[in-house]
XYZ file of C-alpha atoms in Angstrom:
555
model
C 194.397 77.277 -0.615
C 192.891 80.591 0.032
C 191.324 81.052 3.821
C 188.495 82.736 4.604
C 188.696 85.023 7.060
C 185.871 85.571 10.185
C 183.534 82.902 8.217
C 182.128 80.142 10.775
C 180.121 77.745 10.342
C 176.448 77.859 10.944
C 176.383 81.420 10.335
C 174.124 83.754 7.812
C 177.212 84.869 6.069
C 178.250 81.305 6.074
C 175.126 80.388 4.276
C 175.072 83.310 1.642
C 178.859 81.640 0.612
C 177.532 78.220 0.395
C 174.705 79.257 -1.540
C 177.534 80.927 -4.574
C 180.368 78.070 -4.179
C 180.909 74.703 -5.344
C 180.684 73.041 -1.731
C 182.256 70.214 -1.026
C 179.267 69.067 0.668
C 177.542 68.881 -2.842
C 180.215 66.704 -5.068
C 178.723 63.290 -4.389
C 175.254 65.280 -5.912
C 176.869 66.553 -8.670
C 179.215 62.762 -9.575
C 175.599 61.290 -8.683
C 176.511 59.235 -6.028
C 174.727 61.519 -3.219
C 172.132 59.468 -0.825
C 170.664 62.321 -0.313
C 170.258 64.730 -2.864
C 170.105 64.024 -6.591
C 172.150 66.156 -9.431
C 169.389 67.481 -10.886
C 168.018 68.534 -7.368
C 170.792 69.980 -6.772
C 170.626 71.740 -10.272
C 167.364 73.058 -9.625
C 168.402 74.364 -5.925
C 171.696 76.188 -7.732
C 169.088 77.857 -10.732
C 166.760 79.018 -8.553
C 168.432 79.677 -5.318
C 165.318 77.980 -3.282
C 166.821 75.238 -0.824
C 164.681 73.096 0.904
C 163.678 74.452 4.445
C 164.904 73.383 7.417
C 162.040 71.728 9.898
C 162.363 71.525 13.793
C 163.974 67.671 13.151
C 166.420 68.278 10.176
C 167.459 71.478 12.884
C 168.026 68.907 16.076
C 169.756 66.760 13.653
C 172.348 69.504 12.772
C 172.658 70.326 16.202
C 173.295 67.016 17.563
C 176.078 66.536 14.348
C 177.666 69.957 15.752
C 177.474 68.412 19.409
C 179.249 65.057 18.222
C 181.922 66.977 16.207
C 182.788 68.975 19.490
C 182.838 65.871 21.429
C 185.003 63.915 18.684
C 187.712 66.576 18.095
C 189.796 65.590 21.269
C 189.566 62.233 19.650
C 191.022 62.856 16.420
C 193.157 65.093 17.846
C 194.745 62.697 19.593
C 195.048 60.511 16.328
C 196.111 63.032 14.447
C 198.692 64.366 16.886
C 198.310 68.093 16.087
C 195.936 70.783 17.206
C 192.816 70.586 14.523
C 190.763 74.159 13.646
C 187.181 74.471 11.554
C 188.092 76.372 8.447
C 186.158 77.524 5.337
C 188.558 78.143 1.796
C 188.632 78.350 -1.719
C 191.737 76.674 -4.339
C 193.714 79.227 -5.258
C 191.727 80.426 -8.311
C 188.174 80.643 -5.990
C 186.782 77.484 -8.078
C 186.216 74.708 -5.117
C 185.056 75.659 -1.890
C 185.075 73.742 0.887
C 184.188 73.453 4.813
C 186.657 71.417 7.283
C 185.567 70.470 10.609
C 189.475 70.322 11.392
C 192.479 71.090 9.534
C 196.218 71.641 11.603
C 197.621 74.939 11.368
C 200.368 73.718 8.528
C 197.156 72.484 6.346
C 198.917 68.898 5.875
C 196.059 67.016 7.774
C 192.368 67.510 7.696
C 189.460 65.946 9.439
C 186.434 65.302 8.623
C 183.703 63.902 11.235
C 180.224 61.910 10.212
C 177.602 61.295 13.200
C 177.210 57.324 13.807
C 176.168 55.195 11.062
C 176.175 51.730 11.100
C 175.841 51.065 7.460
C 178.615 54.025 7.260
C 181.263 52.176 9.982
C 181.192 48.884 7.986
C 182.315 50.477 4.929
C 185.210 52.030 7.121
C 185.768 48.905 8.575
C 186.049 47.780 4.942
C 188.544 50.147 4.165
C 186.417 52.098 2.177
C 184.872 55.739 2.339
C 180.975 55.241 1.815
C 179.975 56.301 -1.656
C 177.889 59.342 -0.438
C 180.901 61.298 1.328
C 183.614 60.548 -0.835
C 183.703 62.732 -3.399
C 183.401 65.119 -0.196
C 186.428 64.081 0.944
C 188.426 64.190 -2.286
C 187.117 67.972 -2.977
C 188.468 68.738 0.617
C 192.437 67.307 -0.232
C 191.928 69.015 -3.480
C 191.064 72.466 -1.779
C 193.519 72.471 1.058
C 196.193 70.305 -1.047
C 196.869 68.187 2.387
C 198.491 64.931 2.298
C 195.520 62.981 3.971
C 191.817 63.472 5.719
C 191.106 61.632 8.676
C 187.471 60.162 7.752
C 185.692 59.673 11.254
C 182.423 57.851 12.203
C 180.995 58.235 15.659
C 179.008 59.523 18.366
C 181.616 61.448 19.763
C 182.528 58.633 22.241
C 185.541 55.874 21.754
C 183.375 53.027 21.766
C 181.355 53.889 18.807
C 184.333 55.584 16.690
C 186.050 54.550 13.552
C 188.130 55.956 11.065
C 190.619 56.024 8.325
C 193.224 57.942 6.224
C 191.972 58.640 2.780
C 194.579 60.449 0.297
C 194.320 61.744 -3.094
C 194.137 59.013 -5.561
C 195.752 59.240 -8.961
C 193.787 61.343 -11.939
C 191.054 61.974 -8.964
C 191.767 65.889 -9.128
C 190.921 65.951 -12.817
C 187.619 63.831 -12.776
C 186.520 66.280 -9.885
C 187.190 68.992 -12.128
C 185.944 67.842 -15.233
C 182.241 66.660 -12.996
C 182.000 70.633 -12.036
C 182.910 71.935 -15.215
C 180.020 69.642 -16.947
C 177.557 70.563 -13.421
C 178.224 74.539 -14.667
C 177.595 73.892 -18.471
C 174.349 71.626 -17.874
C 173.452 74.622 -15.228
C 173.699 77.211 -17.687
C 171.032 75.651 -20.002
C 168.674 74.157 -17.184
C 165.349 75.211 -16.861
C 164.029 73.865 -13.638
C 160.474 71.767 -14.425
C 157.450 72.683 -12.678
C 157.723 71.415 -8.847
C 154.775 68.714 -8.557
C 153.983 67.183 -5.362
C 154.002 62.975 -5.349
C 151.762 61.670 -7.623
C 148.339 60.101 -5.808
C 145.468 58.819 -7.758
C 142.019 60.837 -7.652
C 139.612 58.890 -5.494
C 136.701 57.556 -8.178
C 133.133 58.640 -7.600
C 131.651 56.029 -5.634
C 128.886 54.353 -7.379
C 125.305 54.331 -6.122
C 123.978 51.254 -4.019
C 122.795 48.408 -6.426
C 119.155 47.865 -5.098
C 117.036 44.938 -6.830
C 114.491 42.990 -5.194
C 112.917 40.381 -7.212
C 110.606 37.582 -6.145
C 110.023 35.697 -9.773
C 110.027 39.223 -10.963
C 111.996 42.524 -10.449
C 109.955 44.022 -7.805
C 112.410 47.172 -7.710
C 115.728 48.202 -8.409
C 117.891 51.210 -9.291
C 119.220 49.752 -12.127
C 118.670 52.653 -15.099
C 120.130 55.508 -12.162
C 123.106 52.731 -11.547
C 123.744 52.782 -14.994
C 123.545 55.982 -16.362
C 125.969 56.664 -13.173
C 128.477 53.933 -14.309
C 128.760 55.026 -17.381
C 129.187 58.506 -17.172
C 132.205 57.545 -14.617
C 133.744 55.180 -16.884
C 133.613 57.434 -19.876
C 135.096 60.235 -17.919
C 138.378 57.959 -16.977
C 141.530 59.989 -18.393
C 143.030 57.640 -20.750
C 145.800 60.653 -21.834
C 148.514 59.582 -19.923
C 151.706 61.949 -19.813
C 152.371 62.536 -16.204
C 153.361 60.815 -13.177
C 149.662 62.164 -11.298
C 147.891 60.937 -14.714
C 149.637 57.502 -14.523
C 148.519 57.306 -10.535
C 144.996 58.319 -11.612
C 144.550 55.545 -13.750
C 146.072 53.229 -11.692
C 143.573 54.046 -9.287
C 141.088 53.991 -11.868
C 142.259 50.061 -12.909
C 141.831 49.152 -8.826
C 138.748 51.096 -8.752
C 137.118 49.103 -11.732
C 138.091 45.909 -10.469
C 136.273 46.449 -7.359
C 133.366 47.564 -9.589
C 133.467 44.183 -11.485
C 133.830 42.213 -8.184
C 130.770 44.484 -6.719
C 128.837 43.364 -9.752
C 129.581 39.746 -9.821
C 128.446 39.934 -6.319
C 124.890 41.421 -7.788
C 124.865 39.096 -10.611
C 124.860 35.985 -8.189
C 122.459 37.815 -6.255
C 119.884 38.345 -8.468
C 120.172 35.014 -10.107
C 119.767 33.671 -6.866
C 116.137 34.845 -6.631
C 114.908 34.590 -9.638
C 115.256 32.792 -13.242
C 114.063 34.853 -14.912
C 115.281 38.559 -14.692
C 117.054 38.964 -18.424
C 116.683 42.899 -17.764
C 118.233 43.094 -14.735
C 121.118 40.727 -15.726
C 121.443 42.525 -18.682
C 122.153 45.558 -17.072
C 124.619 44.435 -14.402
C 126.335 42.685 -17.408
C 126.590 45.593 -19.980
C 127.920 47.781 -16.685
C 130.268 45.028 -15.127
C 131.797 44.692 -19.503
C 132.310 47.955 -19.857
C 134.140 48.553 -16.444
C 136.487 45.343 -17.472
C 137.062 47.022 -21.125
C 138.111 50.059 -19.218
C 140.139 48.433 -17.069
C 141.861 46.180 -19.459
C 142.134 49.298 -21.836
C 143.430 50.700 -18.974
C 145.927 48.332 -17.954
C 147.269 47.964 -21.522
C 147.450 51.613 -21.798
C 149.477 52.744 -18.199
C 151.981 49.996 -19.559
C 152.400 51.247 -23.087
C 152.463 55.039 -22.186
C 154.529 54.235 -19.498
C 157.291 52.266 -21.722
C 156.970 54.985 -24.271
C 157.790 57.803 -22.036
C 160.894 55.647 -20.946
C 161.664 55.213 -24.234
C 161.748 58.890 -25.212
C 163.709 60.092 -22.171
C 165.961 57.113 -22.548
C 166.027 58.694 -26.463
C 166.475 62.164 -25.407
C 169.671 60.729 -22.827
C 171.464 59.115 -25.677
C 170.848 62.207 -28.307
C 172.525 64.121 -25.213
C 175.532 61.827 -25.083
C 175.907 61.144 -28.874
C 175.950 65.131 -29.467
C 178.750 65.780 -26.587
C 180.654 62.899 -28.730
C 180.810 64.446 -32.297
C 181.658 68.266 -30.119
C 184.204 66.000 -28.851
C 185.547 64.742 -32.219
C 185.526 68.199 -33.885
C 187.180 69.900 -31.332
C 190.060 67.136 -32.117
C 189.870 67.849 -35.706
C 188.350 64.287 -36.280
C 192.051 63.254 -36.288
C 191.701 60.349 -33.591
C 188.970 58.156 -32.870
C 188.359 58.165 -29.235
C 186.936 54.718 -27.157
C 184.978 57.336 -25.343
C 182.176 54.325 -24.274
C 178.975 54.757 -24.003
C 176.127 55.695 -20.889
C 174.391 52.987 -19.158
C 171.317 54.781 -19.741
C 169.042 51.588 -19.714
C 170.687 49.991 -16.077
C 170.463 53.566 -14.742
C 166.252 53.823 -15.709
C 166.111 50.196 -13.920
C 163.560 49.991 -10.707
C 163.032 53.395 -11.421
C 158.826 54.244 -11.162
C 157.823 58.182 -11.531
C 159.210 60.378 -14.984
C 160.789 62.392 -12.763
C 162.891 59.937 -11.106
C 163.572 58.041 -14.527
C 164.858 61.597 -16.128
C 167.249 62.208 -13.102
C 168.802 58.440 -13.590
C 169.467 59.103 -16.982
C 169.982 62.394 -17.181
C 173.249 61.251 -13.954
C 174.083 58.590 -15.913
C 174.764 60.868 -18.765
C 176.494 63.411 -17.400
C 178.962 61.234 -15.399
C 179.993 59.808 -19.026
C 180.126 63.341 -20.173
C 182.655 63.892 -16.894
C 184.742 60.469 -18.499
C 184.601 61.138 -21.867
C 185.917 65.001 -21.525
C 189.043 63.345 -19.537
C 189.112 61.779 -22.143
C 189.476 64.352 -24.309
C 191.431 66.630 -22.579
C 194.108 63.919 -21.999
C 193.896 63.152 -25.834
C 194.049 66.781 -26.481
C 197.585 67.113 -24.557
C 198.709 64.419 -26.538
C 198.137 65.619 -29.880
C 199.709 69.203 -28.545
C 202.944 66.830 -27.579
C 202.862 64.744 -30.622
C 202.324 68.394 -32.341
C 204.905 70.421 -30.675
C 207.747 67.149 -31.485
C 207.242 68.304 -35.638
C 207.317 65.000 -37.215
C 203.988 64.652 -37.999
C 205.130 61.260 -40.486
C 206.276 59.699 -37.358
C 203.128 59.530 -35.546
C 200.258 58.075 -37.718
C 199.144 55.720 -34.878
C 197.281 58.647 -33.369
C 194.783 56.295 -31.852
C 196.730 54.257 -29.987
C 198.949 57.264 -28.920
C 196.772 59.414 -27.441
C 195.587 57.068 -25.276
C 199.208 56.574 -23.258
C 199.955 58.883 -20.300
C 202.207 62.110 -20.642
C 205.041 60.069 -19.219
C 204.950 57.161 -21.852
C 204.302 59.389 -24.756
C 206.876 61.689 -23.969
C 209.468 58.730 -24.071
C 207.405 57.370 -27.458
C 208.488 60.501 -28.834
C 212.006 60.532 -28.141
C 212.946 57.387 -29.268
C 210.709 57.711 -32.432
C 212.750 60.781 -33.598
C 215.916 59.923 -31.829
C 215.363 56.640 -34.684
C 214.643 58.788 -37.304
C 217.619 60.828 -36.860
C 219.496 57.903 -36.715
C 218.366 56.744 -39.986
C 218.503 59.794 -41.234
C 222.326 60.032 -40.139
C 223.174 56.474 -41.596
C 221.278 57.741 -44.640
C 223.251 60.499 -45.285
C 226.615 59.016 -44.725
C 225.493 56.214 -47.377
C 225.136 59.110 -49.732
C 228.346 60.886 -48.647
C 230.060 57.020 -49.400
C 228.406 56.962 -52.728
C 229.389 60.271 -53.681
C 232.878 60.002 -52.639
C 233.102 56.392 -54.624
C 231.522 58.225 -57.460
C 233.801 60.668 -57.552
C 236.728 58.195 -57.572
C 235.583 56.700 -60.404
C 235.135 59.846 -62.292
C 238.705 60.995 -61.219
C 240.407 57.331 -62.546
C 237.897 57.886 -65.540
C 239.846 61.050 -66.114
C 243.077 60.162 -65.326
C 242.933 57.297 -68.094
C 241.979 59.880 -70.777
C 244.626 62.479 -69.774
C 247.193 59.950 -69.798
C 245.853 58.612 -73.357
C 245.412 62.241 -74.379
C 249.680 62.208 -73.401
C 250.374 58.936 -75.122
C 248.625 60.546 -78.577
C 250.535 63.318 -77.937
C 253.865 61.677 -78.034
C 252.529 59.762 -80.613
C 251.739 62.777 -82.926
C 255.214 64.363 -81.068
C 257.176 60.930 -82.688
C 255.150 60.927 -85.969
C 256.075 64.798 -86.412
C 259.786 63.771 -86.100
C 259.711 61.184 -88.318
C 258.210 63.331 -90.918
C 260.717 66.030 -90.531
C 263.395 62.992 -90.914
C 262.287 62.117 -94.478
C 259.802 64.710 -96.677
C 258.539 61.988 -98.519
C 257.923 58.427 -96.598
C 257.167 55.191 -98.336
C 253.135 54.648 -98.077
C 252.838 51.914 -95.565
C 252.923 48.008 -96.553
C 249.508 46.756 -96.261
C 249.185 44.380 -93.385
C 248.396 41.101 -93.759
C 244.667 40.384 -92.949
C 244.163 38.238 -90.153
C 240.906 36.717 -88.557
C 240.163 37.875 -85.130
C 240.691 35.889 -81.770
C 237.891 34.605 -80.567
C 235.940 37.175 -78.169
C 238.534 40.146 -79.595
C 237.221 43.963 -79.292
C 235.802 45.035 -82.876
C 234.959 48.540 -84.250
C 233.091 49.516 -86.983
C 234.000 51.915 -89.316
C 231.286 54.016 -87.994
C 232.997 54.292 -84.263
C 236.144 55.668 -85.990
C 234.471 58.333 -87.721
C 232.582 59.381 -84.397
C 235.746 59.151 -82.551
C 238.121 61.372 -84.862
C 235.125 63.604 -85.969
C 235.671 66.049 -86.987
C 237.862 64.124 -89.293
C 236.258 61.151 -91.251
C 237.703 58.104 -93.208
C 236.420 55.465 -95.626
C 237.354 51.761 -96.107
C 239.553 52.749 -99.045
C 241.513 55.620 -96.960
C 242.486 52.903 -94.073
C 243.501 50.665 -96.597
C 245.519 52.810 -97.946
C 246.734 53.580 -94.420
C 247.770 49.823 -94.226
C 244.382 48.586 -91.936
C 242.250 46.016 -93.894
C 238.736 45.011 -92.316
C 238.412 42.300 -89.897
C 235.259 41.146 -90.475
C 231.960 42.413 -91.633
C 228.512 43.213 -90.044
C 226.180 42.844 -92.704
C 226.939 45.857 -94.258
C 229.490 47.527 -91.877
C 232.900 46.976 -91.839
C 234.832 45.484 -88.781
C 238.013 46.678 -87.364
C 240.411 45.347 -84.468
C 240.139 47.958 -81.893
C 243.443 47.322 -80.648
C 244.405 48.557 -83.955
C 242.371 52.025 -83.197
C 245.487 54.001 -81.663
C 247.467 52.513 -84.606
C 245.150 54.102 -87.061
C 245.261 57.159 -84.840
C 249.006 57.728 -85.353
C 248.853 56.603 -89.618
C 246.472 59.436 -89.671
C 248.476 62.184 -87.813
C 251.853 60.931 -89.815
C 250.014 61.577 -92.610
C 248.605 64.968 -92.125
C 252.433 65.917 -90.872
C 253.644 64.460 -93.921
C 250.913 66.618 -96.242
C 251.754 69.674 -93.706
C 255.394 69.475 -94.758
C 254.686 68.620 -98.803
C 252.467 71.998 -98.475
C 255.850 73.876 -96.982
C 258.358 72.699 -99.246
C 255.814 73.507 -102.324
C-alpha cells in the first residue's frame, strides 16, 4: 500500500482525491448493493463531477459520525490491542483508494467504525457485514493488504457497540477488480440523461359548476359552456406516453376523470330527480360523463400498455448489453471453449420497480454485475488455456470445456499426469518397437545364416563333384531312379521353381531325366518334383558342367 502523506480527512484536498479515486466508500455503488447510492448515480456523479450538496442535516450527520468515531477509537483500541491511526492510500499501482478510520502502524489490522444502526447490529450479531458496507470493507483489506478489519457498530459508548473480524475471502480480490474495471469501461461510454425532478401529475382544469334548475322543464343551466369546457379538456389529455412525468400526468388524468364521472352521476340523479322529462339535459350530462369514461378507460389501458412496453424495451436493451459482452467474450477465447457464463436476472431485478429511471438502473446493475462474473470468468478460462497452451500437447487436452473451468491448482496437476501418461505410453511404445526390431532382426540374421551355410554345403558339393570329375574324364551317365509316388503331405516343386532357382541356368523334363530325376506327379500341365530331391539335382548339374569343363580341356 502506498500512504498518503498530510491528507486528512474532511479536508478540501481530501475531497479533490476522492473526487479522482476509486473510494472505497463507493464499491457497494458500483457491485450494486449500495443503500444509498445507485451505480448509475454514482456513474453520473463520476462523468460529470457534480455530487450532490451537502444540507445543514446531511452536515450534523457527518459531524456526529466524526464525534462517534473519536469516542469509539479507545474502544477498538482496546480490542484490537494496538495503537489505531486515520490513514488515506492507494494499492501499489494507484488503482484502489481507500480511507481508514484506524489502521496500526504495521498495517496488519484496520478498523472501520459505522454510527448505531439497529438493522446494521443484527446483521453483526448474525455474523454478517450488512450488504451496504461490505464491499467497503473488502476494498479496504485489498488496499492495505491487512490480515483483518475490525467492523464496528455504535454510538461510541460500550453499551450500544458491536463488532466483528471480517478477512479477505477467497477470489474476493478479483471480483472487486473485475466490478471496477467494468464501472471504468461502462464510464467511458456513459452519457449522463437529462436530470428530471420526480414525476407529479399536472393538476386538470377544474370544470365549471354544473347549474340546472328544472321544474317540469329546464328553467336554466350551463350545460352548452359545461360542455364545450369538458370536451376541450378531455381532448387535450396527453395520451403520448414516454416519460415517467407523462405517465404521472395521465394517471392524474384517469383519477381526475373518475371524479368527473362520479360528479356527473351526481347531476344525472339530480336532474332526474326534478323532472321526467329533461332528454336535453340528460343528454348532455351523458355524452360528457361517456366521453370522460372512454378517456379514462383509454387511459387506463394505455398507462398499462406503454408502461409494459417501455419495460420491455429496456429489459431488451439489458439483454442486447449482456448477449454482446458474451460473443466479445467468446472471440477473445478464439471460440475454442464454451463458457457457462449464465445469464442476468434482468426480469427479478425490474420487479416492484415504478419510474423508467429506476427500472433502467435495476437492469442496467443487474447487468453489469453479470458482466463483473462472467469476465472472471473469462479471465480464469483465459489462464487456463495459456497453461493448457504453454504444456504443448494440444492432442491431450480436447476437453477444453470442462478444463477451463478447474482452478490453477487442479489443472496444473491435470496437466502433469496427462503428459507424464503420455510419455509413459510413449516410452512403452517405443520399447515395443525396439523389441520388434531386435526380434526382426534375429530372424533376418538366422534367415541368413541358413543360406550361408547352404551356400557352404553347395560349395562342398560342387568342391566333391569337381573331384570326382578329375577322378574319371568320362563318368557313366547316371542310372535313372526308380519313380516313386510321393508321401502323403511331401514338399513338391515344379519344374518352373527349378528354373527360377538356378536361373540363369534352365532345364527341361528331358534334361533331368537324363540327369536321373523322373517327375513325381503332375499339375495339370506342370511337372512335379520331390523337393528334397532339389539339392540332388543341384549337384547332377554342377558334376555335369565339371565333367563338360574337363571334355572341353582334354579336346
Amino acid at each position: 500500500m502506498k500512504i498518503i502523506q498530510g491528507l486528512i480527512q474532511g479536508t478540501a484536498e481530501w475531497l479533490e482525491h476522492r473526487s479522482n479515486a476509486r473510494n472505497a466508500s463507493d464499491a457497494p455503488a458500483v457491485m450494486g448493493a449500495s443503500s444509498y447510492k445507485t451505480r448509475d448515480q454514482l456513474m453520473s456523479e463520476r462523468a460529470t463531477g457534480i455530487t450532490p450538496e451537502v444540507d445543514a442535516a446531511t452536515q450534523a450527520r457527518f459531524d456526529r459520525g466524526h464525534a462517534i468515531e473519536e469516542a469509539a477509537r479507545q474502544i477498538a483500541e482496546r480490542i484490537v490491542g494496538d495503537d489505531l491511526f486515520p490513514v488515506i492510500g492507494t494499492t501499489d499501482d494507484g488503482y484502489l483508494s481507500a480511507s481508514f478510520d484506524g489502521l496500526t502502524m504495521c498495517c496488519t489490522t484496520a478498523w472501520e467504525c459505522k454510527s448505531w444502526n439497529e438493522r446494521k447490529a443484527a446483521s453483526v450479531r448474525a455474523g454478517e457485514v450488512p450488504d451496504t458496507d461490505y464491499w467497503q470493507v473488502i476494498q479496504q483489506l485489498v488496499v492495505s493488504g491487512a490480515e483483518r478489519v475490525l467492523y464496528m457498530i455504535t454510538d461510541g459508548t460500550d453499551e450500544k457497540c458491536v463488532w466483528m473480524w471480517v478477512e479477505l475471502p477467497a477470489g474476493a480480490t478479483e471480483q472487486l477488480f473485475a466490478a471496477w474495471q467494468q464501472f471504468d469501461a461502462d464510464s467511458a461510454g456513459y452519457t449522463p440523461a437529462p436530470v428530471e425532478a420526480p414525476a407529479v401529475g399536472k393538476t386538470m382544469d377544474s370544470l365549471p359548476a354544473l347549474s340546472v334548475r328544472v321544474e317540469g322543464r329546464v328553467i336554466a343551466s350551463n350545460l352548452d359552456v359545461f360542455r364545450e369546457h369538458a370536451m376541450a379538456v378531455i381532448e387535450g389529455i396527453n395520451t403520448d406516453l414516454q416519460t415517467d412525468q407523462d405517465f404521472a400526468d395521465a394517471e392524474t388524468a384517469v383519477k381526475w376523470c373518475r371524479d368527473v364521472e362520479s360528479r356527473l352521476d351526481g347531476a344525472e340523479q339530480s336532474i332526474l330527480g326534478q323532472t321526467a322529462d329533461i332528454d336535453a339535459a340528460v343528454r348532455t350530462v351523458r355524452d360528457v360523463k361517456e366521453a370522460t369514461r372512454q378517456k379514462r378507460l383509454a387511459l387506463e389501458r394505455l398507462v398499462k400498455a406503454q408502461k409494459e412496453a417501455l419495460r420491455q424495451k429496456i429489459a431488451l436493451d439489458a439483454r442486447g448489453s449482456w448477449q454482446h459482452h458474451a460473443e466479445v467474450i467468446a472471440v477473445a477465447l478464439g471460440h475454442r471453449v464454451q463458457l457457462n457464463l449464465g445469464r442476468p436476472d434482468i426480469d427479478g431485478a425490474m420487479k416492484g420497480k415504478r419510474t423508467i429511471a429506476s427500472l433502467r438502473d435495476a437492469a442496467s446493475t443487474a447487468v453489469a454485475q453479470w458482466k463483473v462474473s462472467a469476465s472472471l470468468t473469462h479471465q480464469a478460462a483465459a489462464k487456463a488455456l495459456a497453461m493448457i497452451d504453454d504444456a504443448g500437447r494440444p492432442e491431450l487436452f480436447r476437453d477444453l470445456n470442462e478444463l477451463v473451468t478447474k482452478d490453477a491448482e487442479a489443472l496444473e496437476h491435470i496437466i502433469a499426469g496427462r503428459i507424464a501418461e503420455a510419455e509413459r505410453q510413449e516410452q512403452e511404445r517405443q520399447a515395443a518397437e525396439r523389441e520388434r526390431i531386435r526380434v526382426e532382426e534375429e530372424a533376418r540374421a538366422r534367415h541368413l545364416a541358413e543360406r550361408e551355410a547352404q551356400a557352404q554345403a553347395q560349395a562342398q558339393a560342387q568342391a566333391q563333384a569337381q573331384a570326382q570329375a578329375q577322378a574319371s574324364m568320362v563318368e557313366p551317365a547316371p542310372h535313372p531312379q526308380q519313380v516313386r509316388e510321393p508321401a502323403a503331405g511331401e514338399a513338391m516343386m515344379k519344374l518352373g521353381d527349378i528354373n527360377a532357382l538356378i536361373a540363369p541356368l534352365a532345364i527341361n523334363a528331358d534334361g533331368l531325366a537324363q540327369l536321373g530325376f523322373q517327375p513325381a506327379g503332375q499339375e495339370r500341365a506342370a511337372r512335379l518334383y520331390r523337393a528334397s530331391d532339389f539339392q540332388a539335382i543341384c549337384n547332377a548339374m554342377a558334376q555335369r558342367l565339371a565333367q563338360a569343363c574337363k571334355q572341353r580341356e582334354a579336346a
